[in-house]
PDB file of C-alpha atoms in Angstrom:
ATOM      1  CA  MET A   1      16.296 -23.340  -9.230  1.00  0.00           C
ATOM      2  CA  ILE A   2      17.206 -22.218 -12.753  1.00  0.00           C
ATOM      3  CA  LYS A   3      14.761 -22.560 -15.626  1.00  0.00           C
ATOM      4  CA  THR A   4      15.538 -21.654 -19.206  1.00  0.00           C
ATOM      5  CA  TYR A   5      13.265 -20.849 -22.149  1.00  0.00           C
ATOM      6  CA  PHE A   6      14.727 -20.382 -25.619  1.00  0.00           C
ATOM      7  CA  TYR A   7      12.929 -19.101 -28.706  1.00  0.00           C
ATOM      8  CA  ASN A   8      14.453 -19.904 -32.078  1.00  0.00           C
ATOM      9  CA  PHE A   9      13.324 -17.264 -34.559  1.00  0.00           C
ATOM     10  CA  ILE A  10      14.102 -19.182 -37.758  1.00  0.00           C
ATOM     11  CA  GLU A  11      12.322 -22.316 -36.571  1.00  0.00           C
ATOM     12  CA  ASN A  12       9.659 -20.338 -34.682  1.00  0.00           C
ATOM     13  CA  LYS A  13       9.965 -22.943 -31.975  1.00  0.00           C
ATOM     14  CA  MET A  14      10.451 -23.022 -28.204  1.00  0.00           C
ATOM     15  CA  TYR A  15      13.126 -25.026 -26.370  1.00  0.00           C
ATOM     16  CA  HIS A  16      13.454 -25.577 -22.637  1.00  0.00           C
ATOM     17  CA  ASP A  17      16.276 -26.366 -20.218  1.00  0.00           C
ATOM     18  CA  VAL A  18      18.953 -25.432 -22.711  1.00  0.00           C
ATOM     19  CA  ASP A  19      22.659 -25.617 -21.897  1.00  0.00           C
ATOM     20  CA  LEU A  20      23.883 -22.148 -20.915  1.00  0.00           C
ATOM     21  CA  GLN A  21      27.399 -23.060 -21.975  1.00  0.00           C
ATOM     22  CA  THR A  22      26.152 -22.767 -25.571  1.00  0.00           C
ATOM     23  CA  ARG A  23      24.617 -19.323 -25.049  1.00  0.00           C
ATOM     24  CA  GLN A  24      26.964 -17.732 -27.596  1.00  0.00           C
ATOM     25  CA  GLU A  25      25.599 -20.007 -30.305  1.00  0.00           C
ATOM     26  CA  LEU A  26      21.999 -19.632 -29.097  1.00  0.00           C
ATOM     27  CA  LEU A  27      22.180 -15.842 -29.138  1.00  0.00           C
ATOM     28  CA  GLN A  28      24.129 -15.546 -32.372  1.00  0.00           C
ATOM     29  CA  ASP A  29      20.937 -14.618 -34.201  1.00  0.00           C
ATOM     30  CA  PRO A  30      19.748 -11.274 -32.717  1.00  0.00           C
ATOM     31  CA  LYS A  31      16.134 -12.318 -33.268  1.00  0.00           C
ATOM     32  CA  ASN A  32      16.461 -15.342 -31.003  1.00  0.00           C
ATOM     33  CA  LEU A  33      15.499 -14.865 -27.364  1.00  0.00           C
ATOM     34  CA  LEU A  34      16.747 -16.584 -24.222  1.00  0.00           C
ATOM     35  CA  TRP A  35      14.881 -16.234 -20.934  1.00  0.00           C
ATOM     36  CA  ILE A  36      16.479 -17.476 -17.724  1.00  0.00           C
ATOM     37  CA  ASP A  37      14.318 -17.558 -14.600  1.00  0.00           C
ATOM     38  CA  LEU A  38      15.981 -17.984 -11.202  1.00  0.00           C
ATOM     39  CA  TYR A  39      13.534 -18.833  -8.424  1.00  0.00           C
ATOM     40  CA  ASN A  40      14.699 -18.992  -4.810  1.00  0.00           C
ATOM     41  CA  CYS A  41      18.223 -19.460  -6.104  1.00  0.00           C
ATOM     42  CA  THR A  42      21.358 -19.818  -4.016  1.00  0.00           C
ATOM     43  CA  ALA A  43      24.208 -17.321  -3.999  1.00  0.00           C
ATOM     44  CA  GLU A  44      26.302 -19.784  -5.981  1.00  0.00           C
ATOM     45  CA  GLU A  45      23.661 -20.102  -8.720  1.00  0.00           C
ATOM     46  CA  LEU A  46      23.327 -16.326  -8.894  1.00  0.00           C
ATOM     47  CA  LYS A  47      27.082 -15.849  -9.172  1.00  0.00           C
ATOM     48  CA  TYR A  48      27.200 -18.542 -11.861  1.00  0.00           C
ATOM     49  CA  ILE A  49      24.658 -16.615 -13.959  1.00  0.00           C
ATOM     50  CA  GLY A  50      26.503 -13.381 -13.236  1.00  0.00           C
ATOM     51  CA  ASN A  51      29.800 -14.835 -14.425  1.00  0.00           C
ATOM     52  CA  THR A  52      28.175 -16.415 -17.490  1.00  0.00           C
ATOM     53  CA  PHE A  53      26.703 -13.102 -18.687  1.00  0.00           C
ATOM     54  CA  GLU A  54      29.424 -10.923 -17.119  1.00  0.00           C
ATOM     55  CA  PHE A  55      26.973  -8.932 -15.012  1.00  0.00           C
ATOM     56  CA  HIS A  56      28.377  -6.146 -12.860  1.00  0.00           C
ATOM     57  CA  PRO A  57      29.108  -7.177  -9.235  1.00  0.00           C
ATOM     58  CA  LEU A  58      27.031  -4.278  -7.920  1.00  0.00           C
ATOM     59  CA  ALA A  59      23.973  -5.553  -9.805  1.00  0.00           C
ATOM     60  CA  ILE A  60      24.549  -9.056  -8.416  1.00  0.00           C
ATOM     61  CA  GLU A  61      24.846  -7.571  -4.935  1.00  0.00           C
ATOM     62  CA  ASP A  62      21.495  -5.808  -5.405  1.00  0.00           C
ATOM     63  CA  CYS A  63      19.942  -9.180  -6.211  1.00  0.00           C
ATOM     64  CA  LEU A  64      21.254 -10.671  -2.978  1.00  0.00           C
ATOM     65  CA  HIS A  65      19.687  -7.939  -0.828  1.00  0.00           C
ATOM     66  CA  ASP A  66      16.187  -6.497  -0.882  1.00  0.00           C
ATOM     67  CA  SER A  67      15.958  -3.067  -2.437  1.00  0.00           C
ATOM     68  CA  PRO A  68      13.441  -0.625  -0.922  1.00  0.00           C
ATOM     69  CA  ARG A  69      12.503   1.024  -4.218  1.00  0.00           C
ATOM     70  CA  SER A  70      12.141   0.190  -7.895  1.00  0.00           C
ATOM     71  CA  LYS A  71      14.856   1.384 -10.265  1.00  0.00           C
ATOM     72  CA  VAL A  72      16.605   0.889 -13.590  1.00  0.00           C
ATOM     73  CA  ASP A  73      20.400   0.965 -14.054  1.00  0.00           C
ATOM     74  CA  LYS A  74      22.083   1.092 -17.452  1.00  0.00           C
ATOM     75  CA  TYR A  75      25.258  -0.889 -18.050  1.00  0.00           C
ATOM     76  CA  ASP A  76      27.318  -1.332 -21.203  1.00  0.00           C
ATOM     77  CA  ASP A  77      25.126  -3.837 -23.042  1.00  0.00           C
ATOM     78  CA  TYR A  78      22.227  -4.531 -20.693  1.00  0.00           C
ATOM     79  CA  TYR A  79      19.808  -2.920 -18.242  1.00  0.00           C
ATOM     80  CA  PHE A  80      19.165  -3.912 -14.649  1.00  0.00           C
ATOM     81  CA  PHE A  81      15.642  -3.451 -13.176  1.00  0.00           C
ATOM     82  CA  VAL A  82      14.173  -3.796  -9.723  1.00  0.00           C
ATOM     83  CA  PHE A  83      10.373  -4.180  -9.497  1.00  0.00           C
ATOM     84  CA  HIS A  84       8.017  -4.958  -6.638  1.00  0.00           C
ATOM     85  CA  ALA A  85       4.844  -7.016  -6.571  1.00  0.00           C
ATOM     86  CA  LEU A  86       2.329  -6.598  -3.735  1.00  0.00           C
ATOM     87  CA  ARG A  87       0.776  -9.261  -1.527  1.00  0.00           C
ATOM     88  CA  TYR A  88      -2.354  -8.378   0.460  1.00  0.00           C
ATOM     89  CA  ASP A  89      -3.768 -10.309   3.424  1.00  0.00           C
ATOM     90  CA  GLU A  90      -6.161  -8.595   5.841  1.00  0.00           C
ATOM     91  CA  GLU A  91      -5.764 -11.387   8.405  1.00  0.00           C
ATOM     92  CA  ARG A  92      -2.068 -10.703   8.930  1.00  0.00           C
ATOM     93  CA  GLU A  93      -0.660  -8.058  11.239  1.00  0.00           C
ATOM     94  CA  ILE A  94       1.286  -6.577   8.310  1.00  0.00           C
ATOM     95  CA  GLU A  95      -1.419  -6.593   5.653  1.00  0.00           C
ATOM     96  CA  ILE A  96       0.606  -5.586   2.578  1.00  0.00           C
ATOM     97  CA  THR A  97       4.031  -7.000   1.808  1.00  0.00           C
ATOM     98  CA  THR A  98       6.268  -6.627  -1.233  1.00  0.00           C
ATOM     99  CA  GLU A  99       7.910  -9.274  -3.386  1.00  0.00           C
ATOM    100  CA  GLU A 100      11.000  -8.161  -5.292  1.00  0.00           C
ATOM    101  CA  LEU A 101      11.683  -9.024  -8.921  1.00  0.00           C
ATOM    102  CA  ASN A 102      15.138  -8.350 -10.389  1.00  0.00           C
ATOM    103  CA  VAL A 103      15.503  -8.322 -14.181  1.00  0.00           C
ATOM    104  CA  PHE A 104      18.519  -8.175 -16.498  1.00  0.00           C
ATOM    105  CA  LEU A 105      17.473  -7.049 -19.979  1.00  0.00           C
ATOM    106  CA  GLY A 106      19.927  -7.633 -22.821  1.00  0.00           C
ATOM    107  CA  ARG A 107      19.741  -7.366 -26.588  1.00  0.00           C
ATOM    108  CA  ASN A 108      18.193 -10.820 -27.006  1.00  0.00           C
ATOM    109  CA  TYR A 109      18.067 -12.288 -23.521  1.00  0.00           C
ATOM    110  CA  LEU A 110      16.212 -11.741 -20.264  1.00  0.00           C
ATOM    111  CA  VAL A 111      17.192 -12.919 -16.771  1.00  0.00           C
ATOM    112  CA  THR A 112      14.597 -12.770 -13.977  1.00  0.00           C
ATOM    113  CA  ILE A 113      15.437 -13.349 -10.304  1.00  0.00           C
ATOM    114  CA  HIS A 114      12.886 -13.662  -7.495  1.00  0.00           C
ATOM    115  CA  LYS A 115      12.841 -15.362  -4.096  1.00  0.00           C
ATOM    116  CA  LYS A 116       9.143 -16.220  -3.977  1.00  0.00           C
ATOM    117  CA  PRO A 117       6.712 -17.358  -6.692  1.00  0.00           C
ATOM    118  CA  LEU A 118       5.110 -14.555  -8.675  1.00  0.00           C
ATOM    119  CA  GLN A 119       1.835 -15.057 -10.537  1.00  0.00           C
ATOM    120  CA  SER A 120       2.885 -12.910 -13.482  1.00  0.00           C
ATOM    121  CA  ILE A 121       6.099 -14.911 -13.953  1.00  0.00           C
ATOM    122  CA  GLY A 122       4.243 -18.200 -13.581  1.00  0.00           C
ATOM    123  CA  ARG A 123       1.654 -17.167 -16.167  1.00  0.00           C
ATOM    124  CA  VAL A 124       4.288 -16.213 -18.739  1.00  0.00           C
ATOM    125  CA  ALA A 125       6.337 -19.353 -17.981  1.00  0.00           C
ATOM    126  CA  ALA A 126       3.299 -21.634 -18.379  1.00  0.00           C
ATOM    127  CA  ALA A 127       2.430 -20.015 -21.710  1.00  0.00           C
ATOM    128  CA  SER A 128       6.048 -20.246 -22.892  1.00  0.00           C
ATOM    129  CA  LEU A 129       5.997 -23.995 -22.347  1.00  0.00           C
ATOM    130  CA  ARG A 130       3.240 -24.279 -24.944  1.00  0.00           C
ATOM    131  CA  SER A 131       3.852 -21.475 -27.427  1.00  0.00           C
ATOM    132  CA  SER A 132       6.056 -18.509 -28.287  1.00  0.00           C
ATOM    133  CA  GLN A 133       3.382 -15.828 -27.884  1.00  0.00           C
ATOM    134  CA  PHE A 134       5.401 -13.893 -25.292  1.00  0.00           C
ATOM    135  CA  MET A 135       8.880 -14.484 -26.725  1.00  0.00           C
ATOM    136  CA  ASN A 136       8.457 -13.872 -30.437  1.00  0.00           C
ATOM    137  CA  ARG A 137       8.225 -10.085 -30.088  1.00  0.00           C
ATOM    138  CA  GLY A 138      11.556  -9.376 -28.439  1.00  0.00           C
ATOM    139  CA  PRO A 139      12.848  -9.112 -24.868  1.00  0.00           C
ATOM    140  CA  ASP A 140      11.159  -5.761 -24.252  1.00  0.00           C
ATOM    141  CA  TYR A 141       7.743  -7.316 -24.910  1.00  0.00           C
ATOM    142  CA  LEU A 142       8.553 -10.210 -22.587  1.00  0.00           C
ATOM    143  CA  LEU A 143       9.476  -7.667 -19.912  1.00  0.00           C
ATOM    144  CA  TYR A 144       6.208  -5.817 -20.565  1.00  0.00           C
ATOM    145  CA  ALA A 145       4.179  -9.021 -20.151  1.00  0.00           C
ATOM    146  CA  MET A 146       5.720  -9.659 -16.737  1.00  0.00           C
ATOM    147  CA  VAL A 147       5.383  -6.101 -15.421  1.00  0.00           C
ATOM    148  CA  ASP A 148       1.856  -5.811 -16.810  1.00  0.00           C
ATOM    149  CA  GLY A 149       0.895  -8.906 -14.826  1.00  0.00           C
ATOM    150  CA  ILE A 150       2.350  -7.360 -11.670  1.00  0.00           C
ATOM    151  CA  THR A 151       0.497  -4.105 -12.365  1.00  0.00           C
ATOM    152  CA  ASP A 152      -2.827  -5.905 -12.843  1.00  0.00           C
ATOM    153  CA  GLU A 153      -2.439  -7.334  -9.330  1.00  0.00           C
ATOM    154  CA  TYR A 154      -2.362  -3.796  -7.912  1.00  0.00           C
ATOM    155  CA  PHE A 155      -5.946  -3.006  -8.930  1.00  0.00           C
ATOM    156  CA  PRO A 156      -7.774  -5.426  -6.560  1.00  0.00           C
ATOM    157  CA  ILE A 157      -5.602  -4.222  -3.676  1.00  0.00           C
ATOM    158  CA  VAL A 158      -6.325  -0.558  -4.385  1.00  0.00           C
ATOM    159  CA  ASP A 159     -10.046  -1.286  -4.812  1.00  0.00           C
ATOM    160  CA  ARG A 160     -10.142  -3.110  -1.470  1.00  0.00           C
ATOM    161  CA  LEU A 161      -8.422  -0.190   0.263  1.00  0.00           C
ATOM    162  CA  THR A 162     -11.048   2.148  -1.189  1.00  0.00           C
ATOM    163  CA  SER A 163     -13.835  -0.101   0.117  1.00  0.00           C
ATOM    164  CA  ARG A 164     -12.288  -0.139   3.582  1.00  0.00           C
ATOM    165  CA  ILE A 165     -12.098   3.645   3.630  1.00  0.00           C
ATOM    166  CA  ASP A 166     -15.810   3.849   2.734  1.00  0.00           C
ATOM    167  CA  GLU A 167     -16.666   1.338   5.478  1.00  0.00           C
ATOM    168  CA  LEU A 168     -14.697   3.300   8.066  1.00  0.00           C
ATOM    169  CA  GLU A 169     -16.353   6.569   7.062  1.00  0.00           C
ATOM    170  CA  ASP A 170     -19.740   4.961   7.794  1.00  0.00           C
ATOM    171  CA  GLU A 171     -18.616   3.405  11.084  1.00  0.00           C
ATOM    172  CA  MET A 172     -17.083   6.525  12.564  1.00  0.00           C
ATOM    173  CA  TYR A 173     -20.453   8.345  12.518  1.00  0.00           C
ATOM    174  CA  VAL A 174     -22.173   5.488  14.343  1.00  0.00           C
ATOM    175  CA  GLU A 175     -19.879   4.936  17.300  1.00  0.00           C
ATOM    176  CA  PRO A 176     -16.301   6.220  17.384  1.00  0.00           C
ATOM    177  CA  ALA A 177     -14.016   3.698  19.056  1.00  0.00           C
ATOM    178  CA  HIS A 178     -10.346   3.093  19.680  1.00  0.00           C
ATOM    179  CA  GLU A 179     -10.325   0.291  17.077  1.00  0.00           C
ATOM    180  CA  ILE A 180     -11.345   2.747  14.359  1.00  0.00           C
ATOM    181  CA  THR A 181      -8.276   4.865  15.074  1.00  0.00           C
ATOM    182  CA  GLU A 182      -6.057   1.810  14.684  1.00  0.00           C
ATOM    183  CA  GLU A 183      -7.817   0.913  11.436  1.00  0.00           C
ATOM    184  CA  PHE A 184      -7.259   4.418  10.078  1.00  0.00           C
ATOM    185  CA  LEU A 185      -3.564   4.304  10.928  1.00  0.00           C
ATOM    186  CA  SER A 186      -3.247   0.830   9.383  1.00  0.00           C
ATOM    187  CA  LEU A 187      -4.864   2.042   6.161  1.00  0.00           C
ATOM    188  CA  LYS A 188      -2.592   5.055   6.107  1.00  0.00           C
ATOM    189  CA  ARG A 189       0.489   2.826   6.367  1.00  0.00           C
ATOM    190  CA  ASN A 190      -0.817   0.598   3.567  1.00  0.00           C
ATOM    191  CA  ILE A 191      -1.457   3.550   1.284  1.00  0.00           C
ATOM    192  CA  VAL A 192       2.027   4.929   1.909  1.00  0.00           C
ATOM    193  CA  LEU A 193       3.520   1.515   1.056  1.00  0.00           C
ATOM    194  CA  VAL A 194       1.538   1.225  -2.188  1.00  0.00           C
ATOM    195  CA  ARG A 195       2.526   4.749  -3.162  1.00  0.00           C
ATOM    196  CA  ARG A 196       6.191   4.003  -2.472  1.00  0.00           C
ATOM    197  CA  VAL A 197       5.971   1.021  -4.847  1.00  0.00           C
ATOM    198  CA  ILE A 198       3.966   2.696  -7.624  1.00  0.00           C
ATOM    199  CA  GLN A 199       5.750   6.035  -8.021  1.00  0.00           C
ATOM    200  CA  PRO A 200       9.267   4.714  -8.877  1.00  0.00           C
ATOM    201  CA  GLN A 201       7.877   2.107 -11.296  1.00  0.00           C
ATOM    202  CA  LYS A 202       5.867   4.791 -13.048  1.00  0.00           C
ATOM    203  CA  ARG A 203       9.042   6.847 -13.520  1.00  0.00           C
ATOM    204  CA  ILE A 204      10.879   3.848 -14.999  1.00  0.00           C
ATOM    205  CA  PHE A 205       8.418   3.574 -17.900  1.00  0.00           C
ATOM    206  CA  ALA A 206       7.737   7.279 -18.316  1.00  0.00           C
ATOM    207  CA  ASN A 207       8.387   8.910 -21.674  1.00  0.00           C
ATOM    208  CA  VAL A 208      10.529  11.993 -20.986  1.00  0.00           C
ATOM    209  CA  ASN A 209      11.014  14.278 -23.979  1.00  0.00           C
ATOM    210  CA  GLY A 210      10.269  11.432 -26.353  1.00  0.00           C
ATOM    211  CA  ARG A 211      12.793   9.080 -24.754  1.00  0.00           C
ATOM    212  CA  TYR A 212      12.401   6.080 -22.491  1.00  0.00           C
ATOM    213  CA  SER A 213      14.837   5.012 -19.785  1.00  0.00           C
ATOM    214  CA  PHE A 214      15.667   1.877 -21.792  1.00  0.00           C
ATOM    215  CA  GLU A 215      15.420   0.720 -25.394  1.00  0.00           C
ATOM    216  CA  ILE A 216      11.955  -0.225 -26.636  1.00  0.00           C
ATOM    217  CA  SER A 217      11.151  -1.319 -30.184  1.00  0.00           C
ATOM    218  CA  GLU A 218       8.645   0.765 -32.113  1.00  0.00           C
ATOM    219  CA  ASP A 219       6.153  -2.114 -32.304  1.00  0.00           C
ATOM    220  CA  ASN A 220       6.062  -2.481 -28.517  1.00  0.00           C
ATOM    221  CA  ILE A 221       5.786   1.198 -27.564  1.00  0.00           C
ATOM    222  CA  PRO A 222       1.927   1.116 -27.531  1.00  0.00           C
ATOM    223  CA  TYR A 223       2.051  -1.635 -24.908  1.00  0.00           C
ATOM    224  CA  TYR A 224       4.250   0.477 -22.659  1.00  0.00           C
ATOM    225  CA  ILE A 225       2.000   3.482 -23.168  1.00  0.00           C
ATOM    226  CA  ASP A 226      -0.890   1.355 -21.927  1.00  0.00           C
ATOM    227  CA  LEU A 227       1.228   0.150 -18.991  1.00  0.00           C
ATOM    228  CA  VAL A 228       2.054   3.722 -17.985  1.00  0.00           C
ATOM    229  CA  ASP A 229      -1.646   4.582 -18.223  1.00  0.00           C
ATOM    230  CA  HIS A 230      -2.459   1.781 -15.775  1.00  0.00           C
ATOM    231  CA  LEU A 231       0.256   2.923 -13.372  1.00  0.00           C
ATOM    232  CA  GLU A 232      -0.952   6.516 -13.556  1.00  0.00           C
ATOM    233  CA  ARG A 233      -4.527   5.434 -12.822  1.00  0.00           C
ATOM    234  CA  ILE A 234      -3.349   3.517  -9.772  1.00  0.00           C
ATOM    235  CA  ALA A 235      -1.147   6.421  -8.666  1.00  0.00           C
ATOM    236  CA  ASP A 236      -4.069   8.868  -8.980  1.00  0.00           C
ATOM    237  CA  THR A 237      -6.310   6.526  -6.988  1.00  0.00           C
ATOM    238  CA  VAL A 238      -3.688   6.181  -4.255  1.00  0.00           C
ATOM    239  CA  GLU A 239      -3.300   9.963  -4.047  1.00  0.00           C
ATOM    240  CA  SER A 240      -7.073  10.317  -3.720  1.00  0.00           C
ATOM    241  CA  GLN A 241      -7.096   7.640  -1.031  1.00  0.00           C
ATOM    242  CA  ARG A 242      -4.401   9.469   0.893  1.00  0.00           C
ATOM    243  CA  ASP A 243      -6.461  12.676   0.822  1.00  0.00           C
ATOM    244  CA  LEU A 244      -9.621  10.765   1.806  1.00  0.00           C
ATOM    245  CA  ILE A 245      -7.985   9.025   4.738  1.00  0.00           C
ATOM    246  CA  SER A 246      -6.461  12.289   5.987  1.00  0.00           C
ATOM    247  CA  GLY A 247      -9.803  14.082   5.722  1.00  0.00           C
ATOM    248  CA  ALA A 248     -11.677  11.193   7.332  1.00  0.00           C
ATOM    249  CA  LEU A 249      -9.182  11.035  10.191  1.00  0.00           C
ATOM    250  CA  GLU A 250      -9.582  14.760  10.846  1.00  0.00           C
ATOM    251  CA  THR A 251     -13.365  14.377  10.788  1.00  0.00           C
ATOM    252  CA  TYR A 252     -13.138  11.432  13.172  1.00  0.00           C
ATOM    253  CA  TYR A 253     -11.043  13.407  15.648  1.00  0.00           C
ATOM    254  CA  SER A 254     -13.542  16.281  15.389  1.00  0.00           C
ATOM    255  CA  LEU A 255     -16.404  13.889  16.192  1.00  0.00           C
ATOM    256  CA  VAL A 256     -14.531  12.462  19.164  1.00  0.00           C
ATOM    257  CA  SER A 257     -13.727  15.962  20.383  1.00  0.00           C
ATOM    258  CA  ALA A 258     -17.374  17.054  19.980  1.00  0.00           C
ATOM    259  CA  ARG A 259     -18.628  14.042  21.951  1.00  0.00           C
ATOM    260  CA  THR A 260     -16.047  14.675  24.640  1.00  0.00           C
ATOM    261  CA  ASN A 261     -17.190  18.296  24.872  1.00  0.00           C
ATOM    262  CA  ASP A 262     -20.829  17.172  25.213  1.00  0.00           C
ATOM    263  CA  THR A 263     -19.869  14.824  28.029  1.00  0.00           C
ATOM    264  CA  MET A 264     -17.848  17.513  29.789  1.00  0.00           C
ATOM    265  CA  ARG A 265     -20.738  19.962  29.446  1.00  0.00           C
ATOM    266  CA  VAL A 266     -23.168  17.551  31.124  1.00  0.00           C
ATOM    267  CA  LEU A 267     -20.703  16.813  33.905  1.00  0.00           C
ATOM    268  CA  THR A 268     -20.107  20.541  34.405  1.00  0.00           C
ATOM    269  CA  VAL A 269     -23.860  21.182  34.682  1.00  0.00           C
ATOM    270  CA  ILE A 270     -24.210  18.398  37.267  1.00  0.00           C
ATOM    271  CA  SER A 271     -21.265  19.769  39.247  1.00  0.00           C
ATOM    272  CA  THR A 272     -22.723  23.287  39.126  1.00  0.00           C
ATOM    273  CA  LEU A 273     -26.102  22.037  40.332  1.00  0.00           C
ATOM    274  CA  MET A 274     -24.553  20.160  43.221  1.00  0.00           C
ATOM    275  CA  LEU A 275     -22.369  23.040  44.375  1.00  0.00           C
ATOM    276  CA  PRO A 276     -25.056  25.219  46.112  1.00  0.00           C
ATOM    277  CA  LEU A 277     -26.905  22.147  47.339  1.00  0.00           C
ATOM    278  CA  THR A 278     -23.761  20.810  48.946  1.00  0.00           C
ATOM    279  CA  PHE A 279     -23.038  24.192  50.515  1.00  0.00           C
ATOM    280  CA  ILE A 280     -26.526  24.537  52.038  1.00  0.00           C
ATOM    281  CA  THR A 281     -26.695  20.976  53.359  1.00  0.00           C
ATOM    282  CA  GLY A 282     -23.169  21.310  54.729  1.00  0.00           C
ATOM    283  CA  PHE A 283     -24.015  24.621  56.385  1.00  0.00           C
ATOM    284  CA  PHE A 284     -27.105  23.264  58.171  1.00  0.00           C
ATOM    285  CA  GLY A 285     -25.317  20.052  58.979  1.00  0.00           C
ATOM    286  CA  MET A 286     -22.710  21.734  61.201  1.00  0.00           C
ATOM    287  CA  ASN A 287     -22.590  20.781  64.898  1.00  0.00           C
ATOM    288  CA  VAL A 288     -23.307  24.392  65.857  1.00  0.00           C
ATOM    289  CA  PRO A 289     -26.721  25.443  67.227  1.00  0.00           C
ATOM    290  CA  LEU A 290     -28.616  27.439  64.587  1.00  0.00           C
ATOM    291  CA  PRO A 291     -32.027  29.101  64.697  1.00  0.00           C
ATOM    292  CA  PHE A 292     -34.948  26.793  63.829  1.00  0.00           C
ATOM    293  CA  GLN A 293     -32.568  23.836  63.802  1.00  0.00           C
ATOM    294  CA  THR A 294     -34.778  21.875  66.159  1.00  0.00           C
ATOM    295  CA  SER A 295     -38.037  22.663  64.336  1.00  0.00           C
ATOM    296  CA  TRP A 296     -39.452  19.913  62.122  1.00  0.00           C
ATOM    297  CA  TRP A 297     -40.688  22.360  59.530  1.00  0.00           C
ATOM    298  CA  ALA A 298     -37.159  23.823  59.116  1.00  0.00           C
ATOM    299  CA  THR A 299     -36.118  20.578  57.400  1.00  0.00           C
ATOM    300  CA  GLY A 300     -39.017  20.876  54.997  1.00  0.00           C
ATOM    301  CA  ALA A 301     -38.202  24.513  54.269  1.00  0.00           C
ATOM    302  CA  VAL A 302     -34.577  23.711  53.515  1.00  0.00           C
ATOM    303  CA  THR A 303     -35.641  20.832  51.273  1.00  0.00           C
ATOM    304  CA  LEU A 304     -38.033  23.052  49.358  1.00  0.00           C
ATOM    305  CA  GLY A 305     -35.319  25.660  49.059  1.00  0.00           C
ATOM    306  CA  LEU A 306     -32.947  23.084  47.573  1.00  0.00           C
ATOM    307  CA  VAL A 307     -35.571  22.020  45.034  1.00  0.00           C
ATOM    308  CA  ALA A 308     -36.295  25.641  44.116  1.00  0.00           C
ATOM    309  CA  ILE A 309     -32.640  26.452  43.610  1.00  0.00           C
ATOM    310  CA  SER A 310     -32.172  23.364  41.429  1.00  0.00           C
ATOM    311  CA  TYR A 311     -35.255  24.242  39.367  1.00  0.00           C
ATOM    312  CA  TRP A 312     -34.143  27.841  38.902  1.00  0.00           C
ATOM    313  CA  MET A 313     -30.636  26.776  37.831  1.00  0.00           C
ATOM    314  CA  MET A 314     -32.004  24.241  35.345  1.00  0.00           C
ATOM    315  CA  LYS A 315     -34.318  26.854  33.824  1.00  0.00           C
ATOM    316  CA  THR A 316     -31.386  29.259  33.520  1.00  0.00           C
ATOM    317  CA  PHE A 317     -29.171  26.629  31.823  1.00  0.00           C
ATOM    318  CA  LEU A 318     -31.927  25.732  29.379  1.00  0.00           C
ATOM    319  CA  LYS A 319     -32.678  29.365  28.599  1.00  0.00           C
ATOM    320  CA  ARG A 320     -29.023  30.057  27.858  1.00  0.00           C
ATOM    321  CA  LYS A 321     -28.835  26.766  25.858  1.00  0.00           C
ATOM    322  CA  TRP A 322     -26.000  25.424  27.944  1.00  0.00           C
ATOM    323  CA  ILE A 323     -27.694  22.021  27.950  1.00  0.00           C
TER     324      ILE A 323
END
């Protein structure tokens, strides 16, 4: 599916579903802007757009295959971006998944390619059907609006991960269980995935020595500064979460180890108590005639002796604080 949105600067008017064969005329004025959105497109549609705008075959190939990390590549007269949106569902086995967005940014055109619907793209597209608020400030502002929408979707996910860490920290002091270990490992995987998405995108928009990785008009620089601030806040939160989950996991293992040691100590005390008792009863239980073996009071004496030994051992263990 190919959708087109065209902003005519002189008329200050939006047009939709324009003929791409007339793109040379549409883009003759550098202040005009053409946005082409390809949703769940076929390979033929993608190659058609690539041939129309003369995109590099390597960039088209990147669009056909999922890329594991965000990036920006500079070509002769356009830039190629790869971004990732996040989808979060606690009910699924894989809780966090990524949705890729490929973008070609030219002087006065923008081409977006995505396999699944993205809320940020849908919001900008719906607004562009009614007005030119996103397309009358240049292609770099249109790109900002889309990426800013993707970035805003990160915050609820990061906040939910923080809440889950707090819940687990409370649960592990109540009753450590095997399920808590699985939950910790699941959270750790999610945090690593979020970090792998955030860090490259933050580098794309970073200002290094007063220069950006792609051309941004002076009027739109404040928007990108705000975008970088949001990404840095998320990145800092994710780093804190990673430290929290590592510390909590170490604490959890310490608690499990301490409870295991308490159990082993009790079992050791019981085994130690039973050792002399078993020896004495086994000794007098042999089928060998022993003195006083036939006397009724010998049984009572042995029983009292067993009780005395047990009492003495318990007093010794308590005095030494072994139990």
